[in-house]
Coordinates of C-alpha atoms in Angstrom, one line a residue:
Chain A
M29 CA 147.7 74.9 60.4
E30 CA 145.1 75.2 57.8
N31 CA 141.4 74.6 58.9
K32 CA 140.8 75.2 61.7
S33 CA 137.9 73.8 63.8
I34 CA 138.9 74.7 67.1
D35 CA 141.7 77.7 68.5
V36 CA 142.5 78.0 72.4
H37 CA 144.4 80.9 73.0
N38 CA 145.4 80.8 76.7
I39 CA 142.4 80.4 78.0
T40 CA 142.6 80.3 82.0
V41 CA 139.5 79.7 84.1
S42 CA 139.0 79.8 88.0
Y43 CA 136.0 79.0 90.1
S44 CA 136.1 81.3 93.5
G45 CA 139.7 81.8 93.0
A46 CA 141.7 78.3 92.7
P47 CA 142.0 77.7 88.7
V48 CA 140.0 75.0 86.9
L49 CA 142.6 75.6 83.4
W50 CA 145.5 77.8 83.7
D51 CA 146.8 79.3 80.3
V52 CA 145.4 76.5 78.4
D53 CA 146.1 76.9 74.9
F54 CA 146.1 74.1 71.5
E55 CA 144.5 74.3 68.3
L56 CA 142.4 71.0 66.3
P57 CA 141.9 70.6 63.0
T58 CA 138.4 69.8 60.8
G59 CA 137.6 66.3 60.6
V60 CA 139.1 64.2 62.9
L61 CA 137.7 62.9 66.2
A62 CA 140.3 63.9 68.9
G63 CA 139.7 63.3 73.5
I64 CA 140.3 65.0 76.6
I65 CA 142.2 62.8 79.0
G66 CA 143.8 64.1 81.9
P67 CA 143.2 62.6 86.1
N68 CA 139.5 63.5 87.7
G69 CA 138.8 66.6 88.4
S70 CA 142.0 67.6 85.9
G71 CA 139.3 70.4 84.3
K72 CA 138.4 67.9 80.9
T73 CA 134.8 69.2 81.0
T74 CA 135.1 72.8 82.0
L75 CA 137.5 73.4 78.9
L76 CA 134.8 71.9 77.0
K77 CA 132.3 74.1 77.8
T78 CA 134.8 77.0 78.5
I79 CA 135.2 76.4 74.3
M80 CA 131.9 76.9 73.5
N81 CA 131.0 79.7 76.6
I82 CA 128.5 78.5 79.0
V83 CA 132.2 79.1 81.3
K84 CA 134.0 82.3 80.1
P85 CA 137.5 82.2 80.8
V86 CA 139.0 85.1 83.2
S87 CA 141.5 86.0 80.2
G88 CA 141.9 84.6 76.5
N89 CA 139.7 83.6 74.3
V90 CA 138.2 80.7 71.9
K91 CA 137.6 81.0 68.6
V92 CA 135.5 78.6 66.3
F93 CA 135.5 77.6 62.8
D94 CA 137.8 80.8 63.1
S95 CA 135.0 83.4 64.0
N96 CA 133.3 83.8 67.8
I97 CA 131.5 81.4 68.9
D98 CA 128.2 82.6 69.1
K99 CA 128.4 83.6 65.1
V100 CA 129.2 79.5 64.2
R101 CA 126.1 78.0 67.2
N102 CA 124.3 76.7 64.7
R103 CA 127.6 74.6 63.3
I104 CA 128.0 72.8 66.9
A105 CA 126.1 70.8 68.7
Y106 CA 126.4 69.1 72.4
V107 CA 126.2 65.4 74.1
P108 CA 126.6 67.2 77.9
Q109 CA 127.5 64.3 81.0
R110 CA 124.5 62.3 81.5
E111 CA 124.5 63.0 85.5
S112 CA 123.8 66.5 84.9
V113 CA 121.1 66.0 83.9
D114 CA 117.7 65.0 86.6
W115 CA 115.9 62.2 84.6
Q116 CA 112.5 62.1 86.4
F117 CA 111.8 65.3 84.4
P118 CA 108.1 64.6 82.7
I119 CA 109.6 64.4 79.0
S120 CA 110.0 61.9 76.3
V121 CA 112.5 60.1 74.4
M122 CA 111.2 62.4 71.9
E123 CA 110.9 65.6 73.0
V124 CA 114.9 65.7 73.9
V125 CA 115.7 64.6 70.4
L126 CA 113.3 67.5 69.7
M127 CA 115.5 69.5 71.7
G128 CA 118.4 69.1 69.4
R129 CA 116.1 71.5 66.8
Y130 CA 116.0 74.9 68.5
S131 CA 117.8 77.6 69.0
G132 CA 117.6 80.9 69.9
K133 CA 116.3 82.1 67.1
N134 CA 112.8 79.5 66.5
L135 CA 112.0 79.4 70.0
F136 CA 108.9 81.2 70.0
K137 CA 108.1 79.2 66.7
R138 CA 105.9 76.2 66.4
T139 CA 108.9 72.3 66.0
T140 CA 108.0 72.0 62.4
K141 CA 107.6 68.4 60.4
A142 CA 110.9 69.0 58.9
D143 CA 112.1 69.0 62.5
K144 CA 109.9 65.7 63.9
E145 CA 111.9 64.0 60.7
I146 CA 115.0 65.1 61.6
A147 CA 115.2 63.3 65.3
R148 CA 113.3 60.3 63.7
E149 CA 116.4 59.3 61.8
A150 CA 118.4 60.7 64.0
L151 CA 116.8 57.8 67.0
E152 CA 116.8 55.8 64.1
S153 CA 120.7 56.2 63.9
V154 CA 121.3 54.8 67.5
R155 CA 118.4 52.1 67.4
M156 CA 115.7 54.3 69.9
L157 CA 113.2 54.5 67.8
E158 CA 110.6 52.1 69.3
F159 CA 111.0 54.1 71.8
K160 CA 110.1 57.3 70.8
D161 CA 106.9 57.7 72.9
R162 CA 108.7 56.7 76.4
Q163 CA 109.5 58.9 79.9
I164 CA 112.8 59.1 80.2
S165 CA 112.8 58.0 83.5
E166 CA 112.2 54.5 81.8
L167 CA 115.6 54.1 79.8
S168 CA 118.3 52.0 80.7
G169 CA 121.8 54.5 81.3
G170 CA 123.2 53.3 77.8
Q171 CA 119.6 54.1 76.4
Q172 CA 119.5 57.3 78.4
Q173 CA 122.8 58.7 76.5
R174 CA 121.8 56.9 73.5
V175 CA 119.1 59.9 73.9
F176 CA 121.8 62.4 73.9
I177 CA 123.7 61.8 71.4
A178 CA 120.5 61.4 68.6
R179 CA 119.7 65.1 70.4
A180 CA 123.1 65.9 69.1
L181 CA 122.8 64.4 65.9
A182 CA 119.1 66.4 65.1
Q183 CA 121.2 69.4 65.6
K184 CA 123.9 68.2 61.9
A185 CA 126.2 70.3 62.9
D186 CA 129.9 69.9 61.6
L187 CA 131.7 69.9 65.3
Y188 CA 130.1 68.0 68.4
F189 CA 131.9 68.5 71.5
M190 CA 131.1 65.1 73.5
D191 CA 131.2 64.9 77.3
E192 CA 132.2 60.9 78.6
P193 CA 129.5 59.4 75.8
F194 CA 131.6 56.1 77.2
A195 CA 131.4 56.5 80.9
G196 CA 128.5 54.1 82.1
V197 CA 127.8 52.6 79.1
D198 CA 126.3 48.8 77.7
M199 CA 128.1 46.9 75.2
A200 CA 125.8 47.7 72.5
T201 CA 125.8 51.5 73.1
E202 CA 129.7 51.6 73.1
K203 CA 129.8 49.9 70.0
T204 CA 126.7 52.7 68.8
I205 CA 128.1 55.4 69.8
L206 CA 131.8 53.8 67.7
E207 CA 130.1 53.3 64.6
I208 CA 128.3 56.5 64.9
L209 CA 131.9 58.4 65.9
L210 CA 133.4 57.1 63.2
K211 CA 130.8 57.8 60.6
L212 CA 130.4 61.2 61.1
K213 CA 134.4 61.3 61.1
D214 CA 133.7 59.5 57.4
E215 CA 131.0 62.6 57.1
G216 CA 134.3 65.1 57.7
K217 CA 132.9 66.7 61.1
T218 CA 135.8 67.4 64.2
V219 CA 134.3 65.5 67.5
L220 CA 135.8 67.1 70.1
L221 CA 135.2 64.4 73.2
V222 CA 136.1 64.1 77.0
H223 CA 137.4 60.2 77.8
H224 CA 138.6 59.0 80.8
D225 CA 140.2 55.0 80.0
L226 CA 142.9 55.7 78.7
R227 CA 143.2 52.5 77.3
T228 CA 140.9 53.2 74.5
V229 CA 142.3 55.9 73.5
R230 CA 145.0 54.6 70.7
E231 CA 141.7 53.3 68.7
F232 CA 139.6 55.8 69.0
F233 CA 141.3 59.7 69.0
D234 CA 143.4 61.5 66.0
Y235 CA 144.0 63.7 67.7
T236 CA 144.6 64.0 72.2
I237 CA 144.0 66.6 74.5
L238 CA 146.8 65.8 77.6
L239 CA 145.1 67.4 80.4
N240 CA 145.6 68.8 83.9
T241 CA 144.3 72.2 84.9
R242 CA 147.9 72.8 82.8
L243 CA 148.0 71.6 78.9
V244 CA 150.6 68.7 79.1
A245 CA 149.9 67.9 75.5
A246 CA 148.4 68.0 72.9
G247 CA 148.4 66.6 68.8
K248 CA 148.6 63.7 66.8
T249 CA 147.7 60.9 69.5
A250 CA 150.8 58.5 68.9
E251 CA 152.9 61.8 69.8
V252 CA 151.2 63.0 72.3
L253 CA 150.7 60.1 74.5
T254 CA 154.2 59.1 75.2
E255 CA 154.8 57.5 79.0
E256 CA 156.6 61.7 80.0
N257 CA 153.8 62.9 79.2
L258 CA 151.5 60.8 81.0
N259 CA 153.9 60.3 83.4
S260 CA 153.9 64.5 83.9
A261 CA 149.0 64.5 83.5
Y262 CA 149.1 61.3 86.2
G263 CA 151.7 61.0 88.3
A264 CA 152.7 58.4 90.2
R265 CA 148.7 57.3 89.8
L266 CA 149.6 56.2 86.6
T267 CA 151.2 53.1 87.1
L268 CA 149.0 52.9 89.7
L269 CA 145.5 52.8 87.2
E270 CA 147.2 50.3 84.8
E271 CA 148.2 47.7 87.0
V272 CA 144.4 48.0 88.2
G273 CA 144.2 48.0 84.2
K274 CA 145.8 45.4 84.2
E275 CA 144.1 43.4 86.5
I276 CA 140.8 43.8 85.6
K277 CA 142.0 42.7 81.4
K278 CA 143.1 39.3 82.8
K279 CA 140.9 38.6 85.1
D280 CA 137.6 39.7 82.6
F281 CA 135.7 41.7 85.4
P282 CA 132.9 43.7 84.5
L283 CA 133.2 46.8 83.9
R284 CA 129.6 48.0 82.4
E285 CA 127.0 48.1 83.5
K286 CA 124.9 44.9 82.4
D287 CA 122.2 45.9 79.5
F288 CA 118.8 46.6 80.3
D289 CA 117.8 44.7 76.4
D290 CA 119.4 41.6 76.9
K291 CA 116.9 40.6 80.5
Chain B
M29 CA 71.7 89.6 95.9
N30 CA 72.2 86.2 96.4
E31 CA 74.3 84.6 98.8
W32 CA 75.6 82.1 96.4
I33 CA 76.5 84.4 93.6
F34 CA 78.7 85.7 96.1
D35 CA 79.9 82.0 96.8
I36 CA 80.7 80.9 92.9
W37 CA 83.0 84.3 92.6
T38 CA 84.7 83.3 95.9
I39 CA 85.5 80.1 93.7
I40 CA 86.1 81.3 90.4
T41 CA 88.5 84.1 92.5
A42 CA 90.4 81.3 94.9
S43 CA 90.3 78.4 91.7
T44 CA 92.1 81.4 88.7
V45 CA 94.8 81.9 91.9
A46 CA 95.5 78.5 92.0
C47 CA 95.7 78.1 88.3
T48 CA 98.2 80.5 87.6
S49 CA 100.4 80.0 90.6
A50 CA 100.0 75.7 89.1
I51 CA 101.1 76.5 85.5
L52 CA 104.3 79.0 87.2
G53 CA 104.3 76.5 89.5
S54 CA 104.9 73.4 87.7
F55 CA 108.8 75.5 86.7
L56 CA 109.5 75.6 90.2
V57 CA 109.2 72.2 90.8
L58 CA 110.8 70.7 87.9
R59 CA 113.2 73.3 88.3
K60 CA 114.3 72.7 92.2
K61 CA 113.1 76.1 92.9
A62 CA 109.9 76.4 94.5
M63 CA 111.1 76.7 97.6
V64 CA 112.2 80.3 95.4
G65 CA 108.9 80.9 95.7
D66 CA 108.0 80.6 99.0
A67 CA 111.3 83.3 99.3
I68 CA 109.9 85.6 96.9
S69 CA 106.1 85.5 98.4
H70 CA 107.9 86.4 101.6
S71 CA 110.2 89.0 100.6
V72 CA 108.2 90.9 98.5
L73 CA 106.4 92.6 101.5
P74 CA 109.5 95.7 102.2
G75 CA 108.8 96.3 98.3
I76 CA 105.2 96.9 99.4
V77 CA 105.6 98.2 102.2
L78 CA 108.5 101.4 100.7
A79 CA 106.1 101.9 97.5
Y80 CA 103.3 102.8 99.7
I81 CA 105.6 104.3 101.3
V82 CA 106.5 106.3 98.6
S83 CA 104.1 107.0 96.5
E84 CA 101.0 107.0 99.5
S85 CA 99.0 105.2 97.3
R86 CA 97.3 101.8 97.8
A87 CA 97.0 101.9 94.2
S88 CA 97.8 98.2 93.6
W89 CA 99.8 98.8 90.2
V90 CA 102.4 101.0 92.4
M91 CA 102.7 98.3 95.1
L92 CA 102.9 95.8 92.6
I93 CA 106.2 97.9 91.0
G94 CA 107.4 97.7 94.5
A95 CA 107.0 94.1 94.4
A96 CA 108.0 93.0 91.3
V97 CA 111.0 95.1 92.0
F98 CA 111.5 92.6 95.4
G99 CA 111.2 90.0 93.6
V100 CA 113.9 89.9 91.1
L101 CA 116.1 91.1 93.6
T102 CA 115.6 87.9 95.7
N103 CA 115.9 86.1 93.4
I104 CA 119.4 88.0 92.2
I105 CA 120.1 87.8 95.7
I106 CA 119.4 84.1 96.3
E107 CA 122.0 83.4 93.1
F108 CA 124.6 85.7 94.2
L109 CA 124.5 83.8 97.7
N110 CA 124.9 80.2 95.7
K111 CA 127.2 80.8 92.9
K112 CA 129.4 83.3 93.4
A113 CA 129.4 83.0 97.7
K114 CA 129.4 79.4 97.0
M115 CA 126.1 78.2 99.6
N116 CA 124.0 76.2 99.4
A117 CA 120.9 76.9 97.9
D118 CA 118.6 76.1 100.7
A119 CA 121.2 78.6 102.8
S120 CA 120.7 80.3 100.3
I121 CA 117.0 81.2 100.6
G122 CA 116.8 80.7 104.1
I123 CA 119.1 84.3 105.1
T124 CA 117.8 86.0 101.4
F125 CA 114.4 85.8 102.2
T126 CA 113.7 85.8 106.3
W127 CA 116.3 89.3 106.1
L128 CA 114.1 91.0 103.7
F129 CA 111.3 89.7 105.3
A130 CA 112.0 91.5 108.8
I131 CA 112.5 94.3 107.3
G132 CA 109.4 94.1 106.2
V133 CA 107.7 93.2 109.1
I134 CA 109.6 96.8 110.7
L135 CA 109.2 99.1 107.6
L136 CA 105.0 97.8 108.1
A137 CA 105.1 98.2 111.9
Y138 CA 106.7 101.6 111.7
F139 CA 105.1 103.0 108.8
T140 CA 102.0 102.0 110.3
E141 CA 101.9 103.7 113.9
G142 CA 101.2 106.2 111.5
G143 CA 97.7 105.1 110.7
I144 CA 99.0 103.8 107.9
D145 CA 95.9 101.9 106.2
L146 CA 98.3 99.0 105.0
D147 CA 97.1 95.7 108.1
Q148 CA 99.5 93.5 109.2
E149 CA 97.3 90.8 109.2
C150 CA 96.0 91.6 105.3
V151 CA 99.8 91.0 103.2
L152 CA 100.0 88.1 105.1
F153 CA 97.4 85.5 105.6
G154 CA 94.8 87.2 103.4
E155 CA 91.0 86.6 103.8
I156 CA 89.3 85.7 100.5
S157 CA 85.6 86.0 102.4
M158 CA 86.5 89.4 102.4
I159 CA 86.8 90.0 98.7
N160 CA 83.1 90.0 98.2
L161 CA 83.0 93.0 100.0
D162 CA 85.4 95.5 97.1
K163 CA 82.7 94.6 94.4
V164 CA 82.7 95.9 91.0
L165 CA 79.3 97.4 90.0
V166 CA 78.5 98.5 86.5
D167 CA 75.5 101.7 86.7
G168 CA 74.8 100.4 90.1
N169 CA 73.4 97.5 90.4
L170 CA 75.0 95.5 87.6
Y171 CA 77.1 92.6 89.4
L172 CA 80.9 91.7 87.7
G173 CA 82.6 89.8 90.7
P174 CA 84.9 91.3 93.2
Y175 CA 87.8 93.6 92.7
A176 CA 90.1 90.9 93.5
F177 CA 89.2 89.3 91.3
W178 CA 89.9 91.4 88.6
F179 CA 93.0 91.5 89.8
I180 CA 94.6 88.4 89.3
F181 CA 92.1 87.6 86.3
P182 CA 95.1 89.7 84.1
V183 CA 97.8 87.7 85.9
F184 CA 96.8 84.6 84.8
I185 CA 96.1 85.4 80.9
I186 CA 99.3 87.5 81.4
V187 CA 100.7 83.6 83.1
L188 CA 99.2 81.8 80.4
A189 CA 100.2 83.6 77.0
F190 CA 103.8 83.4 78.5
V191 CA 103.8 79.6 78.8
V192 CA 101.8 78.7 75.8
F193 CA 104.8 80.9 73.5
G194 CA 107.7 80.2 75.9
F195 CA 106.5 76.6 76.5
K196 CA 109.7 75.6 74.4
G197 CA 112.1 78.4 76.0
L198 CA 111.2 77.2 79.5
K199 CA 110.9 73.4 79.3
I200 CA 114.5 73.3 78.0
T201 CA 115.4 75.7 79.7
S202 CA 114.0 73.8 83.2
F203 CA 115.5 69.6 81.7
N204 CA 118.9 70.9 80.7
E205 CA 120.6 74.7 81.3
D206 CA 124.3 73.7 80.0
Y207 CA 122.2 71.8 77.1
A208 CA 120.6 75.4 76.1
A209 CA 123.5 77.5 76.9
S210 CA 125.4 75.8 74.4
L211 CA 122.1 76.3 71.9
G212 CA 122.8 80.1 72.1
I213 CA 119.6 80.1 74.9
R214 CA 119.7 82.6 77.4
N215 CA 119.1 81.1 80.8
G216 CA 119.3 83.9 82.4
F217 CA 116.0 85.9 80.5
W218 CA 113.6 83.1 80.5
N219 CA 115.1 82.3 84.7
Y220 CA 113.9 86.6 85.4
A221 CA 111.1 85.4 83.4
L222 CA 109.1 82.5 85.2
M223 CA 110.5 84.4 88.5
S224 CA 108.9 88.2 87.8
L225 CA 105.6 86.5 87.1
V226 CA 105.8 84.6 90.3
S227 CA 106.3 87.7 92.3
L228 CA 103.5 89.3 90.1
S229 CA 101.5 86.1 90.9
T230 CA 102.3 86.1 94.2
V231 CA 101.1 89.8 94.8
M232 CA 98.4 90.7 93.0
S233 CA 97.5 86.5 95.1
F234 CA 97.6 88.7 98.5
E235 CA 93.7 89.9 99.2
S236 CA 92.4 86.7 98.0
V237 CA 95.1 84.2 99.7
G238 CA 98.0 86.4 101.6
A239 CA 101.9 85.3 101.3
I240 CA 102.1 82.6 103.4
L241 CA 99.6 80.6 102.1
V242 CA 100.4 81.2 98.3
V243 CA 103.4 79.5 99.0
G244 CA 100.8 75.7 99.2
F245 CA 98.9 77.0 95.9
L246 CA 102.1 77.3 94.1
V247 CA 104.3 74.1 95.1
I248 CA 101.6 71.5 96.2
P249 CA 99.2 70.9 93.4
P250 CA 102.0 71.0 90.4
A251 CA 103.8 67.8 92.9
S252 CA 100.2 66.0 93.3
A253 CA 100.1 66.3 89.3
Y254 CA 104.7 65.3 88.9
L255 CA 102.9 62.0 90.9
L256 CA 100.4 61.1 88.3
T257 CA 102.2 62.3 84.8
K258 CA 105.0 61.2 82.9
R259 CA 104.5 64.3 80.7
L260 CA 105.7 68.1 80.8
I261 CA 101.7 69.6 79.9
P262 CA 99.6 67.4 81.2
M263 CA 101.3 68.1 84.4
I264 CA 100.1 71.8 84.6
V265 CA 96.4 70.9 83.5
L266 CA 96.5 68.1 85.7
G267 CA 97.7 70.9 89.0
C268 CA 95.4 73.5 87.2
V269 CA 92.2 70.4 88.2
F270 CA 93.7 69.7 91.1
G271 CA 93.6 73.6 92.4
I272 CA 90.1 74.2 91.0
L273 CA 89.3 71.2 93.1
S274 CA 90.7 72.4 96.6
S275 CA 89.0 75.5 95.6
I276 CA 86.0 74.5 95.6
I277 CA 86.5 71.4 98.5
G278 CA 87.9 74.5 100.7
F279 CA 85.7 76.9 100.4
Y280 CA 82.4 74.6 101.1
F281 CA 84.9 73.1 104.1
A282 CA 85.7 76.7 105.3
K283 CA 81.7 77.5 104.5
S284 CA 80.0 74.4 107.0
F285 CA 82.6 74.6 110.1
N286 CA 83.1 78.6 110.0
L287 CA 86.6 78.0 108.7
S288 CA 89.4 80.4 106.8
I289 CA 88.7 79.1 103.7
S290 CA 92.4 79.9 101.9
G291 CA 93.5 77.7 104.3
C292 CA 90.2 75.0 104.5
I293 CA 92.0 75.2 100.7
V294 CA 95.8 75.0 101.4
C295 CA 94.5 71.9 103.1
A296 CA 93.1 70.1 100.6
T297 CA 95.2 70.4 98.6
G298 CA 98.1 68.5 100.8
I299 CA 95.1 66.0 101.2
I300 CA 94.6 65.7 96.8
F301 CA 98.8 64.8 97.4
L302 CA 98.5 62.6 100.2
V303 CA 95.3 60.9 98.4
N304 CA 97.8 60.8 94.5
L305 CA 100.8 60.0 97.1
I306 CA 99.9 56.6 98.3
Y307 CA 98.0 55.9 95.1
S308 CA 101.6 56.8 93.6
I309 CA 103.5 54.2 95.7
I310 CA 100.5 51.0 94.9
R311 CA 101.3 51.9 91.8
D312 CA 104.6 51.5 91.9
R313 CA 104.4 48.1 94.2
S314 CA 102.7 46.5 92.3
R315 CA 104.3 47.3 89.2
K316 CA 107.5 46.4 90.6
N317 CA 105.1 42.7 91.3
I318 CA 103.9 42.7 88.2
S319 CA 108.1 42.7 86.8
I320 CA 109.1 40.6 89.0
A321 CA 106.2 37.5 88.9
Q322 CA 107.8 37.9 84.3

């Protein structure tokens, strides 16, 4: 494969003895939207964190842009799961987005005007600029997610890791995030995101990594999402899931959190 | 010398302890590690005693090293039990500090039999009213405050400098560790730097407020400030203001009724917290009513 963005080589990760990822091995080209999908507890978040070396693998190694991740940290950006932080933390929207301009090297330096300008642009592109002085607890779930996306955009990276950016967001946010993903792809950036909603995988992603502790399949979405692969990843649960999905579609159940802005 | 000068120095010393603790305590509260501060304040005891036994000196820098080593050790054991042995955070803390503290108590009791000049009461409770017995005098008559103040003051400066220069690092690692790690920021460094300073300030505060009450200084004023503000810097500043206010109120209350000064100061922090709590509950309720009315 030419122009590899990520090369995951035989990684195994375990938490206190039990394997969370087992011998996972795949490559990803640059300039694609790629989704990691799999059932709950299949190691999706762990895979993302292992690629960034936040979680250390027991064995195997990862290359990002053909080198050690520590050498290319200025080229990657990360959107952690929204639930992973305390939203009561006494900090403003702008301060969170400015964190996208931090690095291991400039931590002791002052934030520059250029950094602030980049942060403003990032907030603008997720339509959150008017909320820049709000405390983060005063935001709706979707708005919080957009702040996290803005922080990643402020990093001006080439490779974006996003952990469930569509989880529990309103329609407006989902639309904004989708626009941003497509824009990033147009600019030749690579996005790897953890996703749990099987129904939308085909619309969103060029590449799919199907995971269930082991790698079930990785490659172009159409080739990966075969019935056989899905059954092997989700087992009998998939049919149940599909049934539920059909029911929901039929009855038009409200799936998403109500948008705070609609009030 | 006038008595009021001693009073002023007592208040200044207590306020310096309070500010040092409030600055560090703000981050402990936000990192949900307030009880780690409690653990450190207790488990440095064996460090102090061992340093004393080994060096046979009561020079404070020797004890400081002993205490700092045990402060960091406490943190390492807690992290180990929590992350590697999969104990709950509260159980990890409970196991670590009671165990180390018990060792400290035994060491202290055993070695003080031999007439060592290290007082159990003093380490545990401290007494700020006694600090004026150790004076700094220049030329025999120029009074420059109690020794206890000159112990804690450099620590205050170090803590202040650390928070001013390391503000971005402390902020990002307190808010979002995983994200910080993705940027190549070393969480371990910031965690241990903060915890080392907590050990340092705790030990330096022993003489004036003791091991038990220093936790009140670390946690209560920042917790009060947390109720009132939604920004980090105002939270730290307000924590210091509440600490100083408590020092003044506590001191005069204790003096009028002849009570323990450090005890009264921590009581005052508690009362200030209560007032803030009631205020914030009323405030939130009226906000809710307004939004319902709309």
